[in-house]
mmCIF file of C-alpha atoms in Angstrom:
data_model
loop_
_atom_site.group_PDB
_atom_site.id
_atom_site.type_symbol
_atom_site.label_atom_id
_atom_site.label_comp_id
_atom_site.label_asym_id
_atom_site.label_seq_id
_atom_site.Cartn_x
_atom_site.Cartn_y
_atom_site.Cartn_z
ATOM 1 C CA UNK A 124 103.736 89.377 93.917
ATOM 2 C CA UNK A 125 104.107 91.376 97.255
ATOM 3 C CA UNK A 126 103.069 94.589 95.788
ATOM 4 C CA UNK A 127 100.037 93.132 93.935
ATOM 5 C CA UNK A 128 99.138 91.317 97.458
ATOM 6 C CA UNK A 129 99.486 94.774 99.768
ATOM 7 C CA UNK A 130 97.799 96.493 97.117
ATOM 8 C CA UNK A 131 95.034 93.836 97.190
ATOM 9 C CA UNK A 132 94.826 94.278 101.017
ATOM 10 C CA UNK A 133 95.146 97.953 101.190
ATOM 11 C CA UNK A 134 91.600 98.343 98.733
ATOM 12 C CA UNK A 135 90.151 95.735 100.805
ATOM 13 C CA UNK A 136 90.701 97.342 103.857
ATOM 14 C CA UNK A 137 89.428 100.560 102.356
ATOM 15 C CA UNK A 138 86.849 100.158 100.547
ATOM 16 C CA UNK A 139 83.560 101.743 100.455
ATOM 17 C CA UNK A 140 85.009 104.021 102.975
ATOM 18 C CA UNK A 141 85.824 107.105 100.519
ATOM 19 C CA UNK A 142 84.261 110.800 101.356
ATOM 20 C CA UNK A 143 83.749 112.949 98.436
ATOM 21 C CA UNK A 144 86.665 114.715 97.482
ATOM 22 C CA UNK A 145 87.553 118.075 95.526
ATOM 23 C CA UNK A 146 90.676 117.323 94.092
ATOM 24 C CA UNK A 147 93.341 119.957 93.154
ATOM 25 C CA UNK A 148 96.488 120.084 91.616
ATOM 26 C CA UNK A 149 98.942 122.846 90.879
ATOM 27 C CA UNK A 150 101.815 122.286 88.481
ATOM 28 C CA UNK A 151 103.285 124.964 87.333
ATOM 29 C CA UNK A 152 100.846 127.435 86.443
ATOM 30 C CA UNK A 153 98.525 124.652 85.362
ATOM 31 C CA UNK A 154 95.560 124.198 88.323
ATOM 32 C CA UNK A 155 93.282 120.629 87.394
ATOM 33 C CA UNK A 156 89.968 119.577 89.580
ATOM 34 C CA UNK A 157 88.758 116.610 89.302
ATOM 35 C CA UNK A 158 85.228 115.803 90.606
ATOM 36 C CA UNK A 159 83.153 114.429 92.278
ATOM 37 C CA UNK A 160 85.857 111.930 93.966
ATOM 38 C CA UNK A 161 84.692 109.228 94.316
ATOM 39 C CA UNK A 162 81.917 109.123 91.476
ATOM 40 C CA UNK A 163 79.083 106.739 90.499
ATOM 41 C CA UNK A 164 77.885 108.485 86.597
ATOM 42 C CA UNK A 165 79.793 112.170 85.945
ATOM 43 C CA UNK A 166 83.797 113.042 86.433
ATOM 44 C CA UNK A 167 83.976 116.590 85.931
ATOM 45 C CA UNK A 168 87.769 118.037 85.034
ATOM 46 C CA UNK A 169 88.595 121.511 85.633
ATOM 47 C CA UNK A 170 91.776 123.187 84.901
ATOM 48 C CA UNK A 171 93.034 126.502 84.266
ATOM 49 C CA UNK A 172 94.286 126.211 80.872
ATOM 50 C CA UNK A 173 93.245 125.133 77.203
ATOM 51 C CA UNK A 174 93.307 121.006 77.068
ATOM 52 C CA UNK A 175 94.893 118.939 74.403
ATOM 53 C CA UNK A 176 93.395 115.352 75.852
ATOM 54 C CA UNK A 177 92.167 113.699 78.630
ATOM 55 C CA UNK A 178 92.684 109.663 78.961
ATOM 56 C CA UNK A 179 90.416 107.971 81.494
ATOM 57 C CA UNK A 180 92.755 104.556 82.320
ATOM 58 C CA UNK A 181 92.062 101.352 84.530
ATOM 59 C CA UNK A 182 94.309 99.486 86.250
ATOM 60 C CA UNK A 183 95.219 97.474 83.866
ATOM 61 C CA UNK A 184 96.707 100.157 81.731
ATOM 62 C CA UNK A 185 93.533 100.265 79.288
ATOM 63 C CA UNK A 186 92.185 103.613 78.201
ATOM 64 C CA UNK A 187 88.656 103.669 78.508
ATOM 65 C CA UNK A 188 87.532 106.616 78.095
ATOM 66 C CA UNK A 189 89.550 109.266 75.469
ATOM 67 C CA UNK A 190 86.677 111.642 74.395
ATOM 68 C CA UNK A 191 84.908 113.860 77.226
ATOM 69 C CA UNK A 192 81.316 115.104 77.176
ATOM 70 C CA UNK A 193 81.226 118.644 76.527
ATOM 71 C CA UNK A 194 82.720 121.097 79.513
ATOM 72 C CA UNK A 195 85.143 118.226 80.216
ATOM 73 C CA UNK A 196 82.871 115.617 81.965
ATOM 74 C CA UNK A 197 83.300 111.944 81.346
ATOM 75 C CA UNK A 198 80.032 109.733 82.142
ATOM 76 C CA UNK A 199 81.625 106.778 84.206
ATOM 77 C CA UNK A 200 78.586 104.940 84.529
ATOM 78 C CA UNK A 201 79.259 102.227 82.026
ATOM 79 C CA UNK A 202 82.349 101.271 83.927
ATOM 80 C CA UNK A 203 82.393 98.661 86.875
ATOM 81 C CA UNK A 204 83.495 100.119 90.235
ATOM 82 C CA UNK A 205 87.000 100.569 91.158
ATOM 83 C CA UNK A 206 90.327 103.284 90.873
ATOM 84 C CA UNK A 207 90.659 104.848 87.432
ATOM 85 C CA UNK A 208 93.876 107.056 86.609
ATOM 86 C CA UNK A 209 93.140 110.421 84.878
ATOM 87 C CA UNK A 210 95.472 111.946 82.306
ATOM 88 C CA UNK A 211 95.182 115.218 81.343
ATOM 89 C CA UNK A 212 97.695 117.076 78.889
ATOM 90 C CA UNK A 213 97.562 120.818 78.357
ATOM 91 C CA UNK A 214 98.008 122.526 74.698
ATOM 92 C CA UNK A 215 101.709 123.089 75.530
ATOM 93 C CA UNK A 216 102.169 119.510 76.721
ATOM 94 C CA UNK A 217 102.195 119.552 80.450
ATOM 95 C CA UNK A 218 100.915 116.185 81.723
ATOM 96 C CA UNK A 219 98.541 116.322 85.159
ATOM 97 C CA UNK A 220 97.710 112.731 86.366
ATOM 98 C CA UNK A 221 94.685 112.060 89.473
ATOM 99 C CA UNK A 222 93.472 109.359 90.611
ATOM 100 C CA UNK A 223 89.242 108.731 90.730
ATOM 101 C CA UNK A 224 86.932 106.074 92.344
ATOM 102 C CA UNK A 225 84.103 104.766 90.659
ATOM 103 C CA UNK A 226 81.640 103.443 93.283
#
């Protein structure tokens, strides 16, 4: 019940504070973008190698989202505001996950 309550305070505290953000992670030899961070409509994903799937998941654990647009870009504006969790698995099964705001 702690967690849930400093988590809580710590998205009170900050919200509607966000800048945009590029997002970029290396693992391996596997690069992802993610962006615009934070969003209101399109999440484009970027990486550097062929994708198997991208999940977009809420806090709750639901996926939401499982098919992108074309060019990897989810439309997000369908979904209320708030922190979504983006997996993205490569062909040879690396896993990349980011975080996104909706606003």
């Amino acid at each position: 019940m702690k967690r849930l309550l400093i988590f809580s305070l710590f998205f009170l505290v900050f919200q509607g504070k966000a800048q945009e953000v590029i997002t970029n992670e290396t693992s391996g030899n596997f690069e992802v973008r993610c962006y615009p961070n934070p969003t209101s409509d399109l999440l484009i994903v970027q990486t550097s190698v062929a994708i198997k799937t991208i999940q977009l998941i809420d806090l709750n654990g639901q996926v939401v989202k499982a098919h992108p647009l074309p060019n990897n870009c989810f439309s997000l504006a369908d979904l209320p505001n708030g922190w979504f969790f983006v997996y993205i698995e490569s062909e040879d099964g690396r896993v990349v996950k980011k975080n996104v705001f909706k606003q």
